[in-house]
PDB file of C-alpha atoms and ligand atoms in Angstrom:
ATOM      1  CA  MET A 850     109.415 107.316  86.670  1.00 83.00           C
ATOM      2  CA  SER A 851     109.305 109.858  89.586  1.00 96.00           C
ATOM      3  CA  VAL A 852     107.393 109.031  92.628  1.00 98.00           C
ATOM      4  CA  ALA A 853     106.248 111.674  95.098  1.00 98.00           C
ATOM      5  CA  ALA A 854     104.490 111.243  98.343  1.00 98.00           C
ATOM      6  CA  VAL A 855     101.822 113.330  99.972  1.00 98.00           C
ATOM      7  CA  VAL A 856     101.565 113.123 103.677  1.00 98.00           C
ATOM      8  CA  PRO A 857      98.388 114.657 105.519  1.00 97.00           C
ATOM      9  CA  ALA A 858      99.458 115.801 108.805  1.00 97.00           C
ATOM     10  CA  ALA A 859      97.343 118.659 109.518  1.00 97.00           C
ATOM     11  CA  GLY A 860      94.770 116.969 111.899  1.00 94.00           C
ATOM     12  CA  SER A 861      94.193 117.906 115.482  1.00 90.00           C
ATOM     13  CA  GLY A 862      94.032 114.487 116.772  1.00 87.00           C
ATOM     14  CA  THR A 863      91.569 115.140 119.401  1.00 90.00           C
ATOM     15  CA  ARG A 864      90.843 111.441 119.842  1.00 91.00           C
ATOM     16  CA  LEU A 865      94.598 111.036 121.013  1.00 92.00           C
ATOM     17  CA  GLY A 866      93.884 113.666 123.721  1.00 89.00           C
ATOM     18  CA  ALA A 867      97.549 114.948 123.625  1.00 87.00           C
ATOM     19  CA  ALA A 868      98.416 118.644 123.966  1.00 90.00           C
ATOM     20  CA  LEU A 869      99.968 118.871 120.471  1.00 93.00           C
ATOM     21  CA  PRO A 870      98.306 117.982 117.060  1.00 95.00           C
ATOM     22  CA  LYS A 871      98.838 114.265 116.656  1.00 95.00           C
ATOM     23  CA  ALA A 872     101.511 114.234 113.878  1.00 97.00           C
ATOM     24  CA  PHE A 873     103.786 116.237 116.382  1.00 97.00           C
ATOM     25  CA  VAL A 874     103.374 114.043 119.418  1.00 97.00           C
ATOM     26  CA  PRO A 875     106.674 112.103 120.018  1.00 97.00           C
ATOM     27  CA  LEU A 876     106.647 108.424 119.780  1.00 97.00           C
ATOM     28  CA  ALA A 877     109.856 107.114 121.550  1.00 96.00           C
ATOM     29  CA  GLY A 878     111.191 110.660 121.276  1.00 96.00           C
ATOM     30  CA  VAL A 879     110.528 111.204 117.553  1.00 98.00           C
ATOM     31  CA  PRO A 880     107.623 113.105 116.089  1.00 98.00           C
ATOM     32  CA  ILE A 881     104.956 110.681 114.598  1.00 98.00           C
ATOM     33  CA  VAL A 882     105.120 112.656 111.331  1.00 98.00           C
ATOM     34  CA  VAL A 883     109.065 112.425 111.222  1.00 98.00           C
ATOM     35  CA  ARG A 884     108.708 108.548 111.430  1.00 98.00           C
ATOM     36  CA  ALA A 885     106.141 108.442 108.891  1.00 98.00           C
ATOM     37  CA  VAL A 886     108.195 110.464 106.277  1.00 98.00           C
ATOM     38  CA  GLY A 887     111.348 108.556 107.199  1.00 98.00           C
ATOM     39  CA  GLY A 888     109.597 105.147 106.447  1.00 98.00           C
ATOM     40  CA  LEU A 889     108.563 106.566 102.903  1.00 98.00           C
ATOM     41  CA  LEU A 890     112.341 107.917 102.145  1.00 98.00           C
ATOM     42  CA  ASP A 891     113.765 104.756 103.525  1.00 97.00           C
ATOM     43  CA  SER A 892     111.731 102.614 101.146  1.00 98.00           C
ATOM     44  CA  GLY A 893     114.032 103.772  98.405  1.00 97.00           C
ATOM     45  CA  ALA A 894     110.893 104.023  96.258  1.00 98.00           C
ATOM     46  CA  VAL A 895     110.043 107.645  96.856  1.00 98.00           C
ATOM     47  CA  ASP A 896     111.747 110.639  95.391  1.00 97.00           C
ATOM     48  CA  GLU A 897     110.256 113.524  97.334  1.00 97.00           C
ATOM     49  CA  VAL A 898     107.587 114.268 100.099  1.00 98.00           C
ATOM     50  CA  VAL A 899     104.998 117.010 100.466  1.00 98.00           C
ATOM     51  CA  VAL A 900     103.777 117.183 103.973  1.00 98.00           C
ATOM     52  CA  ALA A 901     100.459 119.151 104.971  1.00 98.00           C
ATOM     53  CA  VAL A 902     100.650 120.505 108.502  1.00 98.00           C
ATOM     54  CA  PRO A 903      98.703 122.723 110.645  1.00 97.00           C
ATOM     55  CA  GLY A 904      99.347 126.348 109.834  1.00 96.00           C
ATOM     56  CA  ASP A 905     100.799 127.314 113.043  1.00 96.00           C
ATOM     57  CA  LEU A 906     103.326 124.616 112.966  1.00 97.00           C
ATOM     58  CA  LEU A 907     104.789 125.370 109.538  1.00 97.00           C
ATOM     59  CA  ASP A 908     108.158 126.626 110.914  1.00 97.00           C
ATOM     60  CA  ARG A 909     108.397 123.664 113.368  1.00 97.00           C
ATOM     61  CA  ALA A 910     107.825 121.285 110.476  1.00 98.00           C
ATOM     62  CA  ARG A 911     110.559 122.950 108.216  1.00 97.00           C
ATOM     63  CA  GLU A 912     112.827 122.530 111.173  1.00 98.00           C
ATOM     64  CA  LEU A 913     112.012 118.892 111.442  1.00 98.00           C
ATOM     65  CA  PHE A 914     112.887 118.136 107.650  1.00 98.00           C
ATOM     66  CA  VAL A 915     115.763 120.348 107.061  1.00 97.00           C
ATOM     67  CA  GLY A 916     118.381 118.459 104.578  1.00 97.00           C
ATOM     68  CA  ARG A 917     115.749 115.919 103.450  1.00 97.00           C
ATOM     69  CA  PRO A 918     113.858 116.105 100.176  1.00 97.00           C
ATOM     70  CA  VAL A 919     110.614 117.371 102.021  1.00 98.00           C
ATOM     71  CA  ARG A 920     108.478 120.413 101.424  1.00 97.00           C
ATOM     72  CA  VAL A 921     105.888 121.579 103.867  1.00 98.00           C
ATOM     73  CA  LEU A 922     102.686 123.490 103.418  1.00 98.00           C
ATOM     74  CA  ALA A 923      99.593 124.479 105.658  1.00 98.00           C
ATOM     75  CA  GLY A 924      96.964 122.038 105.396  1.00 97.00           C
ATOM     76  CA  GLY A 925      93.058 122.374 105.095  1.00 94.00           C
ATOM     77  CA  GLY A 926      90.106 121.808 107.350  1.00 92.00           C
ATOM     78  CA  GLU A 927      89.492 118.338 106.187  1.00 92.00           C
ATOM     79  CA  ARG A 928      91.995 115.409 105.302  1.00 94.00           C
ATOM     80  CA  THR A 929      90.870 115.758 101.418  1.00 94.00           C
ATOM     81  CA  ALA A 930      91.503 119.566 101.664  1.00 94.00           C
ATOM     82  CA  SER A 931      95.151 118.881 102.928  1.00 95.00           C
ATOM     83  CA  VAL A 932      95.696 116.330 100.197  1.00 96.00           C
ATOM     84  CA  ARG A 933      94.319 118.716  97.544  1.00 95.00           C
ATOM     85  CA  LEU A 934      96.482 121.472  98.702  1.00 96.00           C
ATOM     86  CA  ALA A 935      99.462 119.167  98.622  1.00 96.00           C
ATOM     87  CA  LEU A 936      98.754 117.945  95.127  1.00 96.00           C
ATOM     88  CA  GLU A 937      98.385 121.492  93.844  1.00 95.00           C
ATOM     89  CA  LEU A 938     101.882 122.062  95.339  1.00 95.00           C
ATOM     90  CA  LEU A 939     103.163 119.035  93.353  1.00 92.00           C
ATOM     91  CA  CYS A 940     101.772 120.224  90.048  1.00 88.00           C
ATOM     92  CA  GLY A 941     102.980 123.747  90.414  1.00 83.00           C
ATOM     93  CA  SER A 942      99.639 125.456  90.626  1.00 63.00           C
ATOM     94  CA  HIS A 943      99.887 126.383  94.182  1.00 52.00           C
ATOM     95  CA  GLY A 944     100.310 130.047  94.794  1.00 43.00           C
ATOM     96  CA  GLY A 945     103.343 129.637  97.124  1.00 41.00           C
ATOM     97  CA  GLU A 946     106.644 127.738  96.697  1.00 44.00           C
ATOM     98  CA  ARG A 947     107.555 126.390  93.341  1.00 42.00           C
ATOM     99  CA  PRO A 948     108.429 122.654  92.939  1.00 42.00           C
ATOM    100  CA  SER A 949     112.102 122.085  93.544  1.00 45.00           C
ATOM    101  CA  GLY A 950     112.429 118.475  94.509  1.00 47.00           C
ATOM    102  CA  PRO A 951     114.450 115.786  93.067  1.00 50.00           C
ATOM    103  CA  ALA A 952     111.310 114.953  90.876  1.00 46.00           C
ATOM    104  CA  GLY A 953     111.829 118.103  88.810  1.00 55.00           C
ATOM    105  CA  ASP A 954     109.549 120.905  87.900  1.00 66.00           C
ATOM    106  CA  GLY A 955     106.617 119.053  86.662  1.00 80.00           C
ATOM    107  CA  PRO A 956     104.351 116.782  88.352  1.00 90.00           C
ATOM    108  CA  PRO A 957     105.353 113.186  89.287  1.00 95.00           C
ATOM    109  CA  GLU A 958     104.251 110.027  87.213  1.00 96.00           C
ATOM    110  CA  VAL A 959     103.260 108.486  90.504  1.00 98.00           C
ATOM    111  CA  VAL A 960     102.095 109.638  93.793  1.00 98.00           C
ATOM    112  CA  LEU A 961     101.460 108.135  97.189  1.00 98.00           C
ATOM    113  CA  VAL A 962      99.259 109.473  99.802  1.00 98.00           C
ATOM    114  CA  HIS A 963     100.174 108.301 103.226  1.00 98.00           C
ATOM    115  CA  ASP A 964      98.627 109.317 106.647  1.00 98.00           C
ATOM    116  CA  ALA A 965     101.297 110.870 109.084  1.00 98.00           C
ATOM    117  CA  ALA A 966      99.247 108.818 111.697  1.00 97.00           C
ATOM    118  CA  ARG A 967     100.904 105.537 110.405  1.00 98.00           C
ATOM    119  CA  PRO A 968     104.430 105.991 111.776  1.00 98.00           C
ATOM    120  CA  LEU A 969     105.405 102.335 111.777  1.00 98.00           C
ATOM    121  CA  THR A 970     104.618 101.491 108.269  1.00 98.00           C
ATOM    122  CA  PRO A 971     107.102  99.055 106.939  1.00 98.00           C
ATOM    123  CA  PRO A 972     109.336 100.368 103.977  1.00 98.00           C
ATOM    124  CA  ALA A 973     108.764  97.180 102.263  1.00 98.00           C
ATOM    125  CA  LEU A 974     104.971  97.764 102.076  1.00 98.00           C
ATOM    126  CA  ILE A 975     105.445 101.218 100.689  1.00 98.00           C
ATOM    127  CA  ALA A 976     107.830  99.665  97.955  1.00 98.00           C
ATOM    128  CA  SER A 977     105.150  97.053  97.113  1.00 98.00           C
ATOM    129  CA  VAL A 978     102.517  99.819  96.502  1.00 98.00           C
ATOM    130  CA  VAL A 979     104.932 101.723  94.279  1.00 98.00           C
ATOM    131  CA  ALA A 980     105.874  98.426  92.395  1.00 98.00           C
ATOM    132  CA  ALA A 981     102.114  97.715  91.705  1.00 98.00           C
ATOM    133  CA  VAL A 982     101.387 101.256  90.212  1.00 98.00           C
ATOM    134  CA  ARG A 983     104.589 101.012  88.054  1.00 97.00           C
ATOM    135  CA  ALA A 984     103.250  97.843  86.942  1.00 98.00           C
ATOM    136  CA  GLY A 985     100.311  99.448  85.410  1.00 97.00           C
ATOM    137  CA  HIS A 986      97.664  99.796  88.129  1.00 98.00           C
ATOM    138  CA  PRO A 987      96.354 103.151  88.250  1.00 98.00           C
ATOM    139  CA  ALA A 988      95.291 102.922  92.003  1.00 98.00           C
ATOM    140  CA  VAL A 989      96.567 100.571  94.671  1.00 98.00           C
ATOM    141  CA  VAL A 990      95.555 100.131  98.318  1.00 98.00           C
ATOM    142  CA  PRO A 991      96.991  97.945 100.883  1.00 98.00           C
ATOM    143  CA  ALA A 992      94.418  95.695 102.458  1.00 98.00           C
ATOM    144  CA  LEU A 993      94.098  93.249 105.348  1.00 98.00           C
ATOM    145  CA  PRO A 994      91.397  90.789 106.101  1.00 98.00           C
ATOM    146  CA  LEU A 995      89.111  91.396 109.239  1.00 97.00           C
ATOM    147  CA  ALA A 996      89.494  89.390 112.486  1.00 95.00           C
ATOM    148  CA  ASP A 997      86.340  90.327 114.163  1.00 96.00           C
ATOM    149  CA  THR A 998      82.823  89.579 113.076  1.00 97.00           C
ATOM    150  CA  VAL A 999      81.220  92.744 111.786  1.00 96.00           C
ATOM    151  CA  LYS A1000      77.520  93.663 112.563  1.00 97.00           C
ATOM    152  CA  GLN A1001      75.396  96.607 111.180  1.00 97.00           C
ATOM    153  CA  VAL A1002      73.931  98.188 114.128  1.00 98.00           C
ATOM    154  CA  CYS A1003      71.019 101.001 114.683  1.00 98.00           C
ATOM    155  CA  GLU A1004      70.737 102.686 117.825  1.00 98.00           C
ATOM    156  CA  GLY A1005      72.262  99.544 119.880  1.00 97.00           C
ATOM    157  CA  ALA A1006      70.277  96.913 118.060  1.00 98.00           C
ATOM    158  CA  VAL A1007      72.096  94.697 115.593  1.00 98.00           C
ATOM    159  CA  GLU A1008      70.226  94.760 112.126  1.00 98.00           C
ATOM    160  CA  ARG A1009      72.601  92.207 110.275  1.00 97.00           C
ATOM    161  CA  THR A1010      75.668  90.395 110.310  1.00 97.00           C
ATOM    162  CA  VAL A1011      77.808  91.344 107.392  1.00 96.00           C
ATOM    163  CA  ASP A1012      79.900  88.690 105.562  1.00 96.00           C
ATOM    164  CA  ARG A1013      83.392  89.637 106.571  1.00 96.00           C
ATOM    165  CA  SER A1014      85.051  87.404 103.958  1.00 96.00           C
ATOM    166  CA  GLU A1015      84.404  90.123 101.442  1.00 94.00           C
ATOM    167  CA  LEU A1016      85.464  92.967 103.635  1.00 97.00           C
ATOM    168  CA  ARG A1017      89.128  94.585 104.035  1.00 98.00           C
ATOM    169  CA  ALA A1018      90.454  96.980 106.230  1.00 97.00           C
ATOM    170  CA  VAL A1019      92.264  99.457 103.968  1.00 98.00           C
ATOM    171  CA  GLN A1020      95.572 101.287 105.070  1.00 98.00           C
ATOM    172  CA  THR A1021      97.951 103.955 103.554  1.00 98.00           C
ATOM    173  CA  PRO A1022     100.094 104.433 101.550  1.00 98.00           C
ATOM    174  CA  GLN A1023      97.758 104.331  98.733  1.00 98.00           C
ATOM    175  CA  GLY A1024      99.412 104.695  95.371  1.00 98.00           C
ATOM    176  CA  PHE A1025      98.233 106.417  92.112  1.00 98.00           C
ATOM    177  CA  ALA A1026      99.161 107.201  88.659  1.00 98.00           C
ATOM    178  CA  TYR A1027      99.443 111.003  89.223  1.00 97.00           C
ATOM    179  CA  GLU A1028      97.009 111.724  86.462  1.00 96.00           C
ATOM    180  CA  THR A1029      94.367 109.438  87.811  1.00 98.00           C
ATOM    181  CA  LEU A1030      94.401 110.999  91.279  1.00 97.00           C
ATOM    182  CA  ARG A1031      94.311 114.381  89.987  1.00 96.00           C
ATOM    183  CA  ARG A1032      91.047 113.705  88.054  1.00 96.00           C
ATOM    184  CA  ALA A1033      89.759 112.000  91.031  1.00 96.00           C
ATOM    185  CA  TYR A1034      90.068 115.176  93.058  1.00 95.00           C
ATOM    186  CA  GLU A1035      88.943 117.355  90.269  1.00 94.00           C
ATOM    187  CA  LYS A1036      85.564 115.385  89.850  1.00 93.00           C
ATOM    188  CA  ALA A1037      85.060 115.176  93.569  1.00 91.00           C
ATOM    189  CA  GLY A1038      85.046 118.947  94.066  1.00 87.00           C
ATOM    190  CA  ASP A1039      83.929 119.987  97.451  1.00 74.00           C
ATOM    191  CA  SER A1040      81.830 116.692  97.810  1.00 72.00           C
ATOM    192  CA  GLY A1041      85.079 114.895  98.290  1.00 64.00           C
ATOM    193  CA  ASP A1042      85.315 116.305 101.772  1.00 70.00           C
ATOM    194  CA  THR A1043      83.208 113.317 103.142  1.00 77.00           C
ATOM    195  CA  ALA A1044      85.846 110.643 101.835  1.00 84.00           C
ATOM    196  CA  THR A1045      87.952 108.960 104.261  1.00 89.00           C
ATOM    197  CA  ASP A1046      90.439 107.677 101.751  1.00 95.00           C
ATOM    198  CA  ASP A1047      91.765 108.751  98.412  1.00 97.00           C
ATOM    199  CA  ALA A1048      91.113 105.427  96.517  1.00 98.00           C
ATOM    200  CA  GLY A1049      87.434 106.202  97.394  1.00 96.00           C
ATOM    201  CA  LEU A1050      87.508 109.309  94.999  1.00 96.00           C
ATOM    202  CA  VAL A1051      89.093 107.124  92.090  1.00 97.00           C
ATOM    203  CA  GLU A1052      86.142 104.595  92.601  1.00 96.00           C
ATOM    204  CA  ARG A1053      83.845 107.517  91.937  1.00 93.00           C
ATOM    205  CA  LEU A1054      85.527 107.926  88.533  1.00 94.00           C
ATOM    206  CA  GLY A1055      84.636 104.344  87.751  1.00 95.00           C
ATOM    207  CA  GLU A1056      88.476 103.440  87.569  1.00 96.00           C
ATOM    208  CA  PRO A1057      89.783  99.943  88.834  1.00 97.00           C
ATOM    209  CA  VAL A1058      91.550 100.011  92.281  1.00 98.00           C
ATOM    210  CA  VAL A1059      93.345  97.134  93.211  1.00 98.00           C
ATOM    211  CA  THR A1060      94.837  95.691  96.597  1.00 98.00           C
ATOM    212  CA  VAL A1061      98.193  94.402  97.805  1.00 98.00           C
ATOM    213  CA  PRO A1062      98.639  92.688 100.955  1.00 98.00           C
ATOM    214  CA  GLY A1063      98.579  95.214 104.026  1.00 98.00           C
ATOM    215  CA  ASP A1064     100.784  94.989 107.266  1.00 98.00           C
ATOM    216  CA  PRO A1065      99.534  95.222 110.828  1.00 98.00           C
ATOM    217  CA  ALA A1066     102.473  97.462 111.589  1.00 98.00           C
ATOM    218  CA  ALA A1067     100.872 100.023 109.066  1.00 98.00           C
ATOM    219  CA  PHE A1068      98.263 100.641 111.818  1.00 98.00           C
ATOM    220  CA  LYS A1069      96.973 104.191 112.365  1.00 97.00           C
ATOM    221  CA  VAL A1070      97.709 105.746 115.601  1.00 97.00           C
ATOM    222  CA  THR A1071      94.183 107.431 116.695  1.00 96.00           C
ATOM    223  CA  THR A1072      93.910 106.808 120.467  1.00 96.00           C
ATOM    224  CA  ALA A1073      96.125 106.928 123.563  1.00 95.00           C
ATOM    225  CA  TRP A1074      96.012 102.968 123.360  1.00 97.00           C
ATOM    226  CA  ASP A1075      97.532 102.775 119.811  1.00 97.00           C
ATOM    227  CA  LEU A1076     100.337 105.396 120.931  1.00 97.00           C
ATOM    228  CA  ARG A1077     101.072 102.864 123.781  1.00 97.00           C
ATOM    229  CA  ILE A1078     101.020  99.827 121.420  1.00 98.00           C
ATOM    230  CA  ALA A1079     103.541 101.815 118.873  1.00 98.00           C
ATOM    231  CA  GLU A1080     105.813 102.656 121.894  1.00 97.00           C
ATOM    232  CA  LEU A1081     106.019  98.897 123.082  1.00 97.00           C
ATOM    233  CA  LEU A1082     106.527  97.771 119.432  1.00 97.00           C
ATOM    234  CA  LEU A1083     109.508 100.049 119.146  1.00 96.00           C
ATOM    235  CA  GLU A1084     110.749  99.041 122.627  1.00 94.00           C
ATOM    236  CA  GLY A1085     110.829  95.297 121.345  1.00 85.00           C
ATOM    237  CA  SER A1086     112.368  95.855 118.135  1.00 83.00           C
TER     238      SER A1086
HETATM  239  O1  C5P B1534      91.835 111.828 111.864  1.00 63.72           O
HETATM  240  P1  C5P B1534      92.518 110.898 111.058  1.00 63.72           P
HETATM  241  O2  C5P B1534      93.510 109.899 111.865  1.00 63.72           O
HETATM  242  O3  C5P B1534      91.715 109.997 110.250  1.00 63.72           O
HETATM  243  O4  C5P B1534      93.356 111.677 109.970  1.00 63.72           O
HETATM  244  C1  C5P B1534      94.155 110.894 108.970  1.00 63.72           C
HETATM  245  C2  C5P B1534      95.432 111.824 108.531  1.00 63.72           C
HETATM  246  O5  C5P B1534      94.836 112.818 107.915  1.00 63.72           O
HETATM  247  C3  C5P B1534      96.124 112.175 109.931  1.00 63.72           C
HETATM  248  O6  C5P B1534      97.697 111.945 109.398  1.00 63.72           O
HETATM  249  C4  C5P B1534      95.886 113.646 109.971  1.00 63.72           C
HETATM  250  O7  C5P B1534      96.988 114.422 110.422  1.00 63.72           O
HETATM  251  C5  C5P B1534      95.494 113.951 108.419  1.00 63.72           C
HETATM  252  N1  C5P B1534      94.554 115.210 108.403  1.00 63.72           N
HETATM  253  C6  C5P B1534      94.866 116.290 107.826  1.00 63.72           C
HETATM  254  N2  C5P B1534      94.124 117.438 107.632  1.00 63.72           N
HETATM  255  C7  C5P B1534      92.781 117.417 108.392  1.00 63.72           C
HETATM  256  C8  C5P B1534      92.590 116.312 108.843  1.00 63.72           C
HETATM  257  C9  C5P B1534      93.287 115.188 109.028  1.00 63.72           C
HETATM  258  O8  C5P B1534      96.145 116.386 107.114  1.00 63.72           O
HETATM  259  N3  C5P B1534      92.197 118.596 108.113  1.00 63.72           N
END
């Protein structure tokens, strides 16, 4: 069963406040996207990776992944657009490069979608998501319980306290039977642009989405604070 991973890395990362798009910011000397892709390949569960990057960084990205089973393409204006373009490349309907990865010329059976912005995701977590899809679940997300109390707020005033025992924070990689994710993107059309994750589009199909235990190390680097935490974790490892 071939497994491909799609890595959306085309965001500008304005909340990080760096001079470079977030995925290309060095984390302890190595660009964030290189660490994220390295974790996928180190898991031993992923055959090839497709990375969506800002159009003006295509050449830079190609240099970063020379010799690895990685293809790069220019992403879109929203995260979902970047994932959609990468899926089209995987299934061979993209106008540009033809599939040439180790997974062969057709689409893979399993596809992961993994934020470039999660550079410290443990390979064991990646392998556990793939294993759950292989076991027959069409959509799998890593999830963590919430530590904080959660309140719904309107214009600074608390409206209600939400029962956190039923809530989970969801990470990536999210894993899918390829055909399920393809149908989810097909159904979503342009309305998918508001989705903040891929499993949300599968939910709109009415298909089951199951969870596996997430890992705090798979946190998303969004702000300068997150980047500092990631640096400290690497120093301590
Ligand atoms: O902005 P945020 O951190 O939520 O983005 C999640 C991931 O989606 C990041 O890895 C980012 O690079 C990617 N992204 C993308 N194309 C966009 C916007 C975000 O690939 N247009």
